[in-house]
mmCIF file of C-alpha atoms and ligand atoms in Angstrom:
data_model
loop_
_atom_site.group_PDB
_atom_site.id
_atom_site.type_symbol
_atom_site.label_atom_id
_atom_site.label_comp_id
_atom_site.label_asym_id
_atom_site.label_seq_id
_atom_site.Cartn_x
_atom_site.Cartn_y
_atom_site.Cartn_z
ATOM 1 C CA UNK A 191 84.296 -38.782 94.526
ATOM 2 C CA UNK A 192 80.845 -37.589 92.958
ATOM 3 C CA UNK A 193 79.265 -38.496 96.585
ATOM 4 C CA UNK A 194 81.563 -36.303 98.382
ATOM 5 C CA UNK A 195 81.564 -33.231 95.910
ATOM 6 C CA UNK A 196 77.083 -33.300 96.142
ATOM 7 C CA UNK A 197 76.809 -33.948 99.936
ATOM 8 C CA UNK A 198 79.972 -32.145 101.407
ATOM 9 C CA UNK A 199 80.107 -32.509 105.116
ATOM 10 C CA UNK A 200 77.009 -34.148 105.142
ATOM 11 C CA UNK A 201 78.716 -37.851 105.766
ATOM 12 C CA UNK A 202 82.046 -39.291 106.179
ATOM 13 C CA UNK A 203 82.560 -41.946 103.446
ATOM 14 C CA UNK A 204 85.088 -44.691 103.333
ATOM 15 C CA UNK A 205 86.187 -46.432 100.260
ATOM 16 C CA UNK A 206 87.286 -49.802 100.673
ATOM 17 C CA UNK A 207 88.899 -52.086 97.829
ATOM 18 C CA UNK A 208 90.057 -55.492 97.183
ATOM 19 C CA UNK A 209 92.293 -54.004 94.292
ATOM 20 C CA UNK A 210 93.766 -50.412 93.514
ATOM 21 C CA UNK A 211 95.595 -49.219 90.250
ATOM 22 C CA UNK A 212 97.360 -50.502 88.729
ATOM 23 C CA UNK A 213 95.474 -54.048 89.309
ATOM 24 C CA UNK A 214 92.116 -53.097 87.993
ATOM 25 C CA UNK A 215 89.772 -53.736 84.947
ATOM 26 C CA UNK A 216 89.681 -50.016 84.865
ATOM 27 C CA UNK A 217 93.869 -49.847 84.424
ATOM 28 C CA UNK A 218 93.248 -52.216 81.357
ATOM 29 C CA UNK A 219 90.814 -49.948 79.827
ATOM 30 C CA UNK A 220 91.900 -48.478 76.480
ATOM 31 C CA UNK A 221 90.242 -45.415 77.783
ATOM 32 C CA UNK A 222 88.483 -44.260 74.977
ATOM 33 C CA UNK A 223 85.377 -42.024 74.739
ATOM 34 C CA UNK A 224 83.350 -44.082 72.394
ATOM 35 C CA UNK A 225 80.562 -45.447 73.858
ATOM 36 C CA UNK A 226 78.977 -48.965 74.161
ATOM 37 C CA UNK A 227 75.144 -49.500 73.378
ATOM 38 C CA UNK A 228 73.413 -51.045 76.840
ATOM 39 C CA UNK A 229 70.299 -52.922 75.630
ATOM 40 C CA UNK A 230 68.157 -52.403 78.423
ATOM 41 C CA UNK A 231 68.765 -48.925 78.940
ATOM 42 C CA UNK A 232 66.852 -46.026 76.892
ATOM 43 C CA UNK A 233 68.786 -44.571 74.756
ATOM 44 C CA UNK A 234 68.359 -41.150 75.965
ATOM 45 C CA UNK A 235 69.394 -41.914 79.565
ATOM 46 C CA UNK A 236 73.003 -43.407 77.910
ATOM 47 C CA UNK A 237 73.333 -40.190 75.722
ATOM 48 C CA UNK A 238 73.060 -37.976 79.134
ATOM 49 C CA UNK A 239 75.713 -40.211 80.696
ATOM 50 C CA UNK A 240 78.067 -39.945 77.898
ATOM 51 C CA UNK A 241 77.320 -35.917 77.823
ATOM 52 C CA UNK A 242 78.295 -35.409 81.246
ATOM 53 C CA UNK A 243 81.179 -37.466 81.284
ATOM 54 C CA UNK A 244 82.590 -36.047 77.480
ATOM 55 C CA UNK A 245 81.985 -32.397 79.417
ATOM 56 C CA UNK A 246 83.971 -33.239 82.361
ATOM 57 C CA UNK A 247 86.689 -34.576 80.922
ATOM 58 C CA UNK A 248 86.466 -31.964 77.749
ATOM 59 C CA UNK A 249 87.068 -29.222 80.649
ATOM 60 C CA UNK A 250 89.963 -31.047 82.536
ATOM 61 C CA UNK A 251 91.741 -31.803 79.278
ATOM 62 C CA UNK A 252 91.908 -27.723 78.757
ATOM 63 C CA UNK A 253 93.284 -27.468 82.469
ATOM 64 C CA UNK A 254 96.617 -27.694 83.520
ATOM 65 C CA UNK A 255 95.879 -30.540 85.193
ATOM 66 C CA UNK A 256 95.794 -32.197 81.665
ATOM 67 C CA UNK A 257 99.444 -34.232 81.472
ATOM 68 C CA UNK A 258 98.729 -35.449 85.311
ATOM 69 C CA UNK A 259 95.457 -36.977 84.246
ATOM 70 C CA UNK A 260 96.413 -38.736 81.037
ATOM 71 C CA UNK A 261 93.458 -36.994 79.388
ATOM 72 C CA UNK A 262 93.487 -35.477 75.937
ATOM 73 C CA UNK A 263 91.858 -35.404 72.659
ATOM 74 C CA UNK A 264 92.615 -37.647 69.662
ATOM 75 C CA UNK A 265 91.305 -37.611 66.363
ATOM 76 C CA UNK A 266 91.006 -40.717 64.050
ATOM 77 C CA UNK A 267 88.629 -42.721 62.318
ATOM 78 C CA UNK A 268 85.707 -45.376 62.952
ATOM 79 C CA UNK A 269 86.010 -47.588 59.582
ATOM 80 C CA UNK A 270 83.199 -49.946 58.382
ATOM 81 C CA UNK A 271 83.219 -52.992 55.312
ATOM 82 C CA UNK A 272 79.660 -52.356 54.584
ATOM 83 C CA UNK A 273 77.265 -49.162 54.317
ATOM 84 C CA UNK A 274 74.308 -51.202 56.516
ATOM 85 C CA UNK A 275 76.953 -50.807 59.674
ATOM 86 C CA UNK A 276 77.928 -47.141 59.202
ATOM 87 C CA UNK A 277 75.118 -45.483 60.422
ATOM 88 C CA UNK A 278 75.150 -42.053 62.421
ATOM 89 C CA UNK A 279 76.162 -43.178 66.299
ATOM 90 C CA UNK A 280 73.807 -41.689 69.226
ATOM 91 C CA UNK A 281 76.687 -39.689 70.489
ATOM 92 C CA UNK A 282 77.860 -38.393 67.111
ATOM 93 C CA UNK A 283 76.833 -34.663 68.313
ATOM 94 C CA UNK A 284 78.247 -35.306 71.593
ATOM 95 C CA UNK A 285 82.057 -35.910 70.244
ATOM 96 C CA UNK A 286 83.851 -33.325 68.145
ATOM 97 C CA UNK A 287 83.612 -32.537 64.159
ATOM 98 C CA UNK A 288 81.685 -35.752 63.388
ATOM 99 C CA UNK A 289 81.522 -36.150 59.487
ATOM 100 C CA UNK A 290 81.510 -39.367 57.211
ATOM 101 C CA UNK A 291 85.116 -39.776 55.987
ATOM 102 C CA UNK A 292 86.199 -38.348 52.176
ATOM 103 C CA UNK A 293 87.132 -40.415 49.657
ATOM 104 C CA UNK A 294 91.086 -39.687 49.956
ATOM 105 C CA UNK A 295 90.887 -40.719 54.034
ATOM 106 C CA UNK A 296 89.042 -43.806 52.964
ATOM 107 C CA UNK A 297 92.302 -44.619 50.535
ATOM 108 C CA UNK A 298 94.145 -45.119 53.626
ATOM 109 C CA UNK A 299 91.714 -48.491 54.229
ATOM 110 C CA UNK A 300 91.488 -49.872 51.229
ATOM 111 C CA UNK A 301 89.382 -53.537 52.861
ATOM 112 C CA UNK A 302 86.789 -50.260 54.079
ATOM 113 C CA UNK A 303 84.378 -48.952 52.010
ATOM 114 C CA UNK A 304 82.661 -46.129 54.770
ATOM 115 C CA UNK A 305 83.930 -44.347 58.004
ATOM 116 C CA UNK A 306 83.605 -41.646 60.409
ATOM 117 C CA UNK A 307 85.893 -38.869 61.027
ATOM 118 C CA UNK A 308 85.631 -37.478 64.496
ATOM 119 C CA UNK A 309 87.830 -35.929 67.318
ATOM 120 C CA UNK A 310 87.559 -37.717 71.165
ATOM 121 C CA UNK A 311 88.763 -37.841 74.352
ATOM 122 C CA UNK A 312 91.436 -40.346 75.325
ATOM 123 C CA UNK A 313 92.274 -41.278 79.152
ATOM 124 C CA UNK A 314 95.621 -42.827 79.664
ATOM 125 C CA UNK A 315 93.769 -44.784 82.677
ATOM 126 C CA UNK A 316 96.646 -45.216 85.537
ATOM 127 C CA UNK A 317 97.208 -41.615 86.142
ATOM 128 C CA UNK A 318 93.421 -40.499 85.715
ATOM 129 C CA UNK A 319 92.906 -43.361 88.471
ATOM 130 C CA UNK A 320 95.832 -42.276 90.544
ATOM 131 C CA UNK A 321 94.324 -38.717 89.836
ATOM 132 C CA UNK A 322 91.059 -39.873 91.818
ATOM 133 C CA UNK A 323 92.661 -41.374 94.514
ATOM 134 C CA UNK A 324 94.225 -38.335 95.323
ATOM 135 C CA UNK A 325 91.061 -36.132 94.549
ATOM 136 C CA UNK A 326 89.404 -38.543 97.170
ATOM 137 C CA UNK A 327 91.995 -38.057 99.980
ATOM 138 C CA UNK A 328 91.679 -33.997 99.192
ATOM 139 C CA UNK A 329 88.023 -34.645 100.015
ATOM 140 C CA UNK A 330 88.809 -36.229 103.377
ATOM 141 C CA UNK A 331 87.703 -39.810 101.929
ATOM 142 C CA UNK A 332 89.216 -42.633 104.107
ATOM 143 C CA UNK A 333 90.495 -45.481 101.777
ATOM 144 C CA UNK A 334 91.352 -49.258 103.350
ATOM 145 C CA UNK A 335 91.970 -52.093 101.043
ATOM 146 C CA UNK A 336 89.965 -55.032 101.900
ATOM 147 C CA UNK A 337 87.784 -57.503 100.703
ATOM 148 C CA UNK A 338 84.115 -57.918 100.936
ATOM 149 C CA UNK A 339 82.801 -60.976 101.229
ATOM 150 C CA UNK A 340 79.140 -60.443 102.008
ATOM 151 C CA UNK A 341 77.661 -56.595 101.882
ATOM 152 C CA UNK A 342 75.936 -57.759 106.064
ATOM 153 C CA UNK A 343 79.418 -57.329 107.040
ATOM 154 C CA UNK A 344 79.364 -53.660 106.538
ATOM 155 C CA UNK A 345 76.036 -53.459 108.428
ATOM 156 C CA UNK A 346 77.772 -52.520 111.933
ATOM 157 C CA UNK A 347 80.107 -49.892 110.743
ATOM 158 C CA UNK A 348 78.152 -48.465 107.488
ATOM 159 C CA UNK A 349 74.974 -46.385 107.114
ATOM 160 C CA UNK A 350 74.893 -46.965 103.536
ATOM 161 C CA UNK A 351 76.536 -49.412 100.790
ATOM 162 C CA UNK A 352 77.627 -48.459 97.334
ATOM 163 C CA UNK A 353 78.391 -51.227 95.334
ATOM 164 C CA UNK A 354 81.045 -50.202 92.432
ATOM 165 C CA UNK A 355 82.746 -53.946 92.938
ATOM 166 C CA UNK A 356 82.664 -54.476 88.754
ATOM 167 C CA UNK A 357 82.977 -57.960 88.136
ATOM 168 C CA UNK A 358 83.104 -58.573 91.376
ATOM 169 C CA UNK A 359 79.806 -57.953 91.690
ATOM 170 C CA UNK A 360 79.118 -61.646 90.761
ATOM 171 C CA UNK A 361 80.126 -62.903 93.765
ATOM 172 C CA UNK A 362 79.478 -60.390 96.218
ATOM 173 C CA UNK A 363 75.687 -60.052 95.272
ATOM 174 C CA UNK A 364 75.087 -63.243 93.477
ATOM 175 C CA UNK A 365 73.849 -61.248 90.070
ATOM 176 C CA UNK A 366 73.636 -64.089 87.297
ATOM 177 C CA UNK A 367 72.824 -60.948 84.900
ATOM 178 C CA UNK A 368 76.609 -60.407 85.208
ATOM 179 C CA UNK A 369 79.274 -62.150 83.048
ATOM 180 C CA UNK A 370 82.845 -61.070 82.342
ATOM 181 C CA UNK A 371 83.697 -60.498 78.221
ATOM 182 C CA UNK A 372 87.502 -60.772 78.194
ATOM 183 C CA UNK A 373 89.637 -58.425 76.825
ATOM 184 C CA UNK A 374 92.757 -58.669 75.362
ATOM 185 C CA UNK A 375 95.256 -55.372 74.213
ATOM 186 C CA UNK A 376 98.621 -55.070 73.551
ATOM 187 C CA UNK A 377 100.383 -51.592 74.860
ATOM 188 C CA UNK A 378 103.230 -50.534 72.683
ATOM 189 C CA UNK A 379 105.773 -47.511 71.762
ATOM 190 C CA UNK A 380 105.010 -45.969 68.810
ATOM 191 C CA UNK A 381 104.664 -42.395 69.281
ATOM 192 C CA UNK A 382 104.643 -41.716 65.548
ATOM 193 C CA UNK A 383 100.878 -43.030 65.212
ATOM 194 C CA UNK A 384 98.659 -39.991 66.149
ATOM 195 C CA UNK A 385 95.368 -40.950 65.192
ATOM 196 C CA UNK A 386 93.427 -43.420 66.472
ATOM 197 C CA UNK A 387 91.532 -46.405 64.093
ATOM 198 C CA UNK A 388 88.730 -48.308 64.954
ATOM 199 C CA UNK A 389 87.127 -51.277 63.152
ATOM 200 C CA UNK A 390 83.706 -50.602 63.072
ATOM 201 C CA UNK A 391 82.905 -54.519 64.019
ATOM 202 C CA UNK A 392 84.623 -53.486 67.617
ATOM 203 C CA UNK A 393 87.198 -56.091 67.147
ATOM 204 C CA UNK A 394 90.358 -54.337 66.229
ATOM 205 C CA UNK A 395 91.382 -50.827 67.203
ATOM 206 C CA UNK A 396 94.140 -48.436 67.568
ATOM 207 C CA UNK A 397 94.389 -45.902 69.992
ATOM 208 C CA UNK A 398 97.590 -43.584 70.778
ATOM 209 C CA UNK A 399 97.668 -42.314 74.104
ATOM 210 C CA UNK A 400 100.142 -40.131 76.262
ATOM 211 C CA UNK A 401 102.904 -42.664 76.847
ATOM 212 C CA UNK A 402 101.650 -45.954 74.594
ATOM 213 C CA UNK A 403 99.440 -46.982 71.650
ATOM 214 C CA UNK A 404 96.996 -49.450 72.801
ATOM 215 C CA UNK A 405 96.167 -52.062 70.230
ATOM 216 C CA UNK A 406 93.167 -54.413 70.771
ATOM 217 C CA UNK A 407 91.770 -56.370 71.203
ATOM 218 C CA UNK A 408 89.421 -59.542 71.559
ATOM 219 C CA UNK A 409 85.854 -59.810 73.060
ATOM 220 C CA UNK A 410 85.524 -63.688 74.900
ATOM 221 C CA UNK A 411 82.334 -64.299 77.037
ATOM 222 C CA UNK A 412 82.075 -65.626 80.128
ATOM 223 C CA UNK A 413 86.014 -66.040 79.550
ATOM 224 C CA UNK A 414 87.410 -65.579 83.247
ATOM 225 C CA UNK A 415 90.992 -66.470 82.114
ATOM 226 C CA UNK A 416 93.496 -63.343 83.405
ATOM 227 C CA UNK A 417 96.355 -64.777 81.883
ATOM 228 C CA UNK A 418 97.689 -63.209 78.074
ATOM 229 C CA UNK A 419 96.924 -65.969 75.082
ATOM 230 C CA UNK A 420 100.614 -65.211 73.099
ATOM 231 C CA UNK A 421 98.560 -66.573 70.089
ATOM 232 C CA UNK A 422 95.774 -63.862 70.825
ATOM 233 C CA UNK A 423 99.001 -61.340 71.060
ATOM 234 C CA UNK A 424 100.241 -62.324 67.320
ATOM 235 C CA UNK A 425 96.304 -62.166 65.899
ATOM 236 C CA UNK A 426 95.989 -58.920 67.749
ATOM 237 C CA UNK A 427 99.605 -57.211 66.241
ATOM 238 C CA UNK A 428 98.656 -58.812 62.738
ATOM 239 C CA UNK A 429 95.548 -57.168 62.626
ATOM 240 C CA UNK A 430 95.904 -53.992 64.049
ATOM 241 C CA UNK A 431 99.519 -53.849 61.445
ATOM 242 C CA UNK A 432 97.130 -54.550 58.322
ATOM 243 C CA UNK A 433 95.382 -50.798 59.227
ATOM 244 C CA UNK A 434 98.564 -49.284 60.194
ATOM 245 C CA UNK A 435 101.547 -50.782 58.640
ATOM 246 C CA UNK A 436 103.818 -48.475 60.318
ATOM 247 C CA UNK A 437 103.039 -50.337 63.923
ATOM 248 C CA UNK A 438 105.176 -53.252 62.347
ATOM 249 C CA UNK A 439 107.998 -50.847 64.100
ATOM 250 C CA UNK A 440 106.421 -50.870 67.067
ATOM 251 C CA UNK A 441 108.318 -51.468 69.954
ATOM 252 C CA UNK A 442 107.893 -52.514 73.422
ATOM 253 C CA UNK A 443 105.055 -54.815 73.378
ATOM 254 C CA UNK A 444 103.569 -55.296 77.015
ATOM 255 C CA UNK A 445 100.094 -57.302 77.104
ATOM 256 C CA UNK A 446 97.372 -56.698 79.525
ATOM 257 C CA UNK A 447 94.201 -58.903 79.928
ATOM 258 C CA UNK A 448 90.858 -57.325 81.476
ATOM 259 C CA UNK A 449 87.447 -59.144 82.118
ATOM 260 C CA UNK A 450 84.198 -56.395 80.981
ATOM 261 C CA UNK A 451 81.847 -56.516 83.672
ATOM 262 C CA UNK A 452 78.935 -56.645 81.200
ATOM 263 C CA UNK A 453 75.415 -56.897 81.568
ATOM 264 C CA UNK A 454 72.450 -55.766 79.428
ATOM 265 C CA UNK A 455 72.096 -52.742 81.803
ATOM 266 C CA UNK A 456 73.904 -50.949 84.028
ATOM 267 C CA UNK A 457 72.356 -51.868 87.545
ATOM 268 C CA UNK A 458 72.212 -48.318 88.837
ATOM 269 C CA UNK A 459 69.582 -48.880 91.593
ATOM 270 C CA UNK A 460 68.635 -48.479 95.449
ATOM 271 C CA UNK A 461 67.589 -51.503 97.154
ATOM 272 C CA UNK A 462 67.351 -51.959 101.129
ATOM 273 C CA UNK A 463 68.406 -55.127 102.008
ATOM 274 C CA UNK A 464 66.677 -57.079 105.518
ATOM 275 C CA UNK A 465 67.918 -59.529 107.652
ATOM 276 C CA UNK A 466 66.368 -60.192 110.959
ATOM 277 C CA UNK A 467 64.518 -57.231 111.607
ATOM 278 C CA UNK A 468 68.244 -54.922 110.485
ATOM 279 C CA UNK A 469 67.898 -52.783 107.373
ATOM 280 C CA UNK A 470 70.954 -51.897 105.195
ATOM 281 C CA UNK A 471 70.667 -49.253 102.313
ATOM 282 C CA UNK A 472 72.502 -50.298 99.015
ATOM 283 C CA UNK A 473 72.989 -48.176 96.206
ATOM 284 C CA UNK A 474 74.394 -50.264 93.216
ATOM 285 C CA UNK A 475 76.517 -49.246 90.652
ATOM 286 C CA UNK A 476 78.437 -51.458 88.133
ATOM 287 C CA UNK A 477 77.572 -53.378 85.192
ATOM 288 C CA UNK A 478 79.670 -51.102 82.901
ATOM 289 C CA UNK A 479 80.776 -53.591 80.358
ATOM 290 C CA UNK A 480 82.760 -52.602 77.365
ATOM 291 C CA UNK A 481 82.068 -49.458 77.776
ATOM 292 C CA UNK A 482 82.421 -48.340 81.303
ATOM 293 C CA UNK A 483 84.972 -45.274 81.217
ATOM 294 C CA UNK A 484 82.611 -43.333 78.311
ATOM 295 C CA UNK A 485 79.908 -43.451 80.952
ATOM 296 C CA UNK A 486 81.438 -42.963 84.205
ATOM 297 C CA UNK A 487 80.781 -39.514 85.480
ATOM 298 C CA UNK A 488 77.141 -39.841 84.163
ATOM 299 C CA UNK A 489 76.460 -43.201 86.110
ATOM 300 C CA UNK A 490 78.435 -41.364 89.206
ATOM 301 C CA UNK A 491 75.949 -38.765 89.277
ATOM 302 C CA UNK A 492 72.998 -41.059 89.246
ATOM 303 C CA UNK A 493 74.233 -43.091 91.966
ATOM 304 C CA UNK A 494 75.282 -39.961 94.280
ATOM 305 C CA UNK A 495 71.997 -38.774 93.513
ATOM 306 C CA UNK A 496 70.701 -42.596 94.823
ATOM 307 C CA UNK A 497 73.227 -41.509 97.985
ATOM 308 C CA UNK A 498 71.372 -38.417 98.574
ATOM 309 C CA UNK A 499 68.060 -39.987 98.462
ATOM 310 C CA UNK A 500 69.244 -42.697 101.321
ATOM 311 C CA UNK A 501 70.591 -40.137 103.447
ATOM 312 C CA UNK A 502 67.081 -37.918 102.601
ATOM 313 C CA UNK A 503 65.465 -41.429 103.856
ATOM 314 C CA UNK A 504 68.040 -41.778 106.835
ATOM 315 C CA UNK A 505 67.268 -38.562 108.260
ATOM 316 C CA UNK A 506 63.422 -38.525 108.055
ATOM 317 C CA UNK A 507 63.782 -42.033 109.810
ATOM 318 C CA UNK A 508 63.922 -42.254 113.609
ATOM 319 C CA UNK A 509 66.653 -45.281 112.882
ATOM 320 C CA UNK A 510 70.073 -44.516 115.099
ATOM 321 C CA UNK A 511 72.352 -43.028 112.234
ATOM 322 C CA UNK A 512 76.337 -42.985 111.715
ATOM 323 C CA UNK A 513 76.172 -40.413 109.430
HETATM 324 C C1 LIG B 798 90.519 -54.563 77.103
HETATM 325 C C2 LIG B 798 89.531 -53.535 77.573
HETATM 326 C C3 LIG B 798 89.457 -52.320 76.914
HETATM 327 C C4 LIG B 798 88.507 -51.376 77.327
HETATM 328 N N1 LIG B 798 88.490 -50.174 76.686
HETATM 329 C C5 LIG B 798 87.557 -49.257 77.038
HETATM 330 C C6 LIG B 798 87.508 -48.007 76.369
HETATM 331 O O1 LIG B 798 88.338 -47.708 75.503
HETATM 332 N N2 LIG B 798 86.525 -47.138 76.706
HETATM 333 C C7 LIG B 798 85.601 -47.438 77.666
HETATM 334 O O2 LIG B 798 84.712 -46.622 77.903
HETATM 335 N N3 LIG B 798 85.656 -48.601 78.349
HETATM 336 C C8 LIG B 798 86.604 -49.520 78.054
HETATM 337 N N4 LIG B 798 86.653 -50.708 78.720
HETATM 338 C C9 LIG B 798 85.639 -50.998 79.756
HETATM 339 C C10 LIG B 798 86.050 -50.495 81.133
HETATM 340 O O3 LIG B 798 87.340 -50.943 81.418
HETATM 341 C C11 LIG B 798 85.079 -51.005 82.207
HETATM 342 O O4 LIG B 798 83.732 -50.748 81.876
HETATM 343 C C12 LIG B 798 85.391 -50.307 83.545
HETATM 344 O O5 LIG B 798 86.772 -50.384 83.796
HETATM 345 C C13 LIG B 798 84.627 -50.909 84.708
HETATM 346 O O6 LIG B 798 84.990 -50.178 85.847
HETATM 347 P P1 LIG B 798 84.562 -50.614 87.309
HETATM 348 O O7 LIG B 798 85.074 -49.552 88.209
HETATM 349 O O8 LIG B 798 83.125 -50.990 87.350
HETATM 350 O O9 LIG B 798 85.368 -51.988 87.570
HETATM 351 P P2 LIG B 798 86.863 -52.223 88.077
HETATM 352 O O10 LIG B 798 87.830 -51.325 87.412
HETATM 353 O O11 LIG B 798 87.077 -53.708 87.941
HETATM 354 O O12 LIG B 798 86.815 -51.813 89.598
HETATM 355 C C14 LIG B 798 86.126 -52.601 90.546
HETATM 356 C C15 LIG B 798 86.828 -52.472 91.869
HETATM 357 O O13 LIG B 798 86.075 -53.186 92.850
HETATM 358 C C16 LIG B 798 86.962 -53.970 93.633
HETATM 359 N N5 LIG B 798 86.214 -55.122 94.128
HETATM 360 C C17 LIG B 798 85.546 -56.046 93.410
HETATM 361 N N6 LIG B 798 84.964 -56.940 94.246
HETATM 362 C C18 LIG B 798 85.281 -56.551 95.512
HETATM 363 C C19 LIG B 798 84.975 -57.070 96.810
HETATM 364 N N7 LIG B 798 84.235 -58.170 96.953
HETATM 365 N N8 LIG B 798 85.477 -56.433 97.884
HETATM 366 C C20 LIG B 798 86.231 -55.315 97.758
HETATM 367 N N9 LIG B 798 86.549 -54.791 96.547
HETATM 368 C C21 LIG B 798 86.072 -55.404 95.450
HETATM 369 C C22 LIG B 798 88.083 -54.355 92.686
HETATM 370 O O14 LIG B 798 89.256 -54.722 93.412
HETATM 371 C C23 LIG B 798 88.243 -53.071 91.881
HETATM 372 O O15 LIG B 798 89.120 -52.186 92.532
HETATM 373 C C24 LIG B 798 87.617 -51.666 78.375
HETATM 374 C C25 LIG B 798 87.722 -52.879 79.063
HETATM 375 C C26 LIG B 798 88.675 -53.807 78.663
HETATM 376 C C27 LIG B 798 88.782 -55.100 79.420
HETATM 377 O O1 LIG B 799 85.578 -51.099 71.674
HETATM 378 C C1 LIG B 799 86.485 -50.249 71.808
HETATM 379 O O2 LIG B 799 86.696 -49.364 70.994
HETATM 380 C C2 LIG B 799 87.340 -50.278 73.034
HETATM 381 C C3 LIG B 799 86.581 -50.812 74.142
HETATM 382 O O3 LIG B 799 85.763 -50.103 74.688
HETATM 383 C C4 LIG B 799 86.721 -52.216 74.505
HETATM 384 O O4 LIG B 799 87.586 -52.926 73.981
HETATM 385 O O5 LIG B 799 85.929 -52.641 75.337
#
């Protein structure tokens, strides 16, 4: 979508897709803006990412396009066991009204010691993705569903390649840097919980969206297993009802399983790919992780600005071009 807003009528793009919503990691997602640390990314570059994405969703959640996007704000707490863990985030001037917790909101946890109060966005992620698609077809985008089984393939009919395949990205480019962390959540009806919770250690959250509360979770490496662990469900409820007691009246319990496309980075990068003497330009962009919908309109911006810089290249080259 970011490629077609920057280079209008400058290209005709095609999105093509194994997978659409409601079958993606991206449906899974809790949808929370909270950010992930990548290791291998500067710090500074992450904070811009989360910026642009908290501002873009900041303005459509005060549009009337609001309820058809899932997006809103939610206010809640980040709760921590021991002082050393509890220090100030890199996006705590990015969110709203960060502040350490009082005493009297800390009563509420009494296995927490220290916390952060703070107001977010929240993405209910099936309608923001449906909300794309149809943002896409507005933009004259052509979308197919098909698998990719080898980038060459696109070589005949494609001037350029932009790789957002997530976990698939394993297979289709062979990146060993890429491993799936398995998530586990539990989406239930309990429209009575209004802020969210979040165990500072990552492992067990809370998070009250538009239609469900979304209860996580569990983090498994190089787990590849898409099937729900009912075990893993009862952990999950337990914990998640020792923060909130009220969720014991929780009803409707549906369980979804995601795999993180993590790596240590986000490969955001151009690379030109030969074969025989043929050139195809890639632009690469997944490696998200658990943190993938915080970042998303920042790392789209970066890799339309990677399109423009192809087509820039494509145009000063005397190669035949599709554009
Ligand atoms: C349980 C859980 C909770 C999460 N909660 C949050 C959260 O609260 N906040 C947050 O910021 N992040 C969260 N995340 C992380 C977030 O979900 C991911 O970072 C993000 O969804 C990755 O998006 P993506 O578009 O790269 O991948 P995907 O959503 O997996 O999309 C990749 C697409 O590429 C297609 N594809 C793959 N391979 C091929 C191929 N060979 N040919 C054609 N198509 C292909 C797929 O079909 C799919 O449509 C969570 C993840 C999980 C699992
Ligand atoms: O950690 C969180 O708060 C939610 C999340 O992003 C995940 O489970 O990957």
């Amino acid at each position: 979508l970011r490629i077609a807003e920057v280079n209008p009528n400058c290209c005709s793009i095609t999105l093509l897709s194994e997978q659409f919503s409601p079958n993606t990691t991206s449906d899974v997602a809790a949808g929370m803006l909270i950010p992930h640390t990548y290791p291998d990314t500067p710090i500074h570059v992450q904070k811009q990412w989360f910026k642009e994405t908290f501002t873009y969703l900041f303005a459509i959640s005060n549009s009337n396009e609001a309820s058809e996007t899932g997006i809103h704000l939610v206010s809640g707490w980040q709760i921590f066991k021991n002082p050393s863990e509890a220090e100030v985030p890199f996006w705590s001037d990015i969110v709203l009204g960060f502040r350490p917790m009082s005493a009297a909101e800390l009563q509420k946890f009494p296995h927490h010691s220290h916390g952060q109060a703070f107001t977010t966005l929240k993405c209910d992620c099936p309608p923001y993705l449906l909300w794309l698609e149809k943002r896409l077809k507005a933009n004259g985008v052509q979308i197919h569903t098909r698998k990719v089984a080898d980038l060459w393939e696109l070589h005949s009919e494609y001037d350029i390649v932009v790789n957002c395949a997530g976990i698939g990205a394993r297979q289709l480019v062979g990146d060993q840097q890429l491993f799936p962390i398995r998530g586990q959540v539990l989406k239930v009806h309990a429209p009575w919980v209004k802020n969210f919770i979040r165990d500072g250690d990552g492992l067990t959250y809370i998070y009250p969206g538009i239609d469900s509360v979304t209860l996580g979770g569990t983090r498994e490496k190089e787990s590849w297993r898409l099937s729900p662990d009912p075990g893993t469900t009862k952990d999950i409820f337990d914990r998640c009802c020792s923060l909130e007691p009220s969720l014991q009246r929780a009803q409707d319990i549906r369980v979804k399983v995601g795999l993180r496309p993590s790596r240590s980075c986000v490969r955001l990068q151009r690379e030109v790919l030969s074969q025989g003497g043929a050139k195809l330009l890639v632009v690469h962009n997944y490696g998200h992780g658990s943190g993938g919908f915080s970042v998303h309109r920042g790392t789209a911006e970066e890799a339309a600005h990677l399109v423009g810089e192809c087509i820039a290249a494509l145009q000063g080259s005397s190669s035949r071009a599709k554009l």
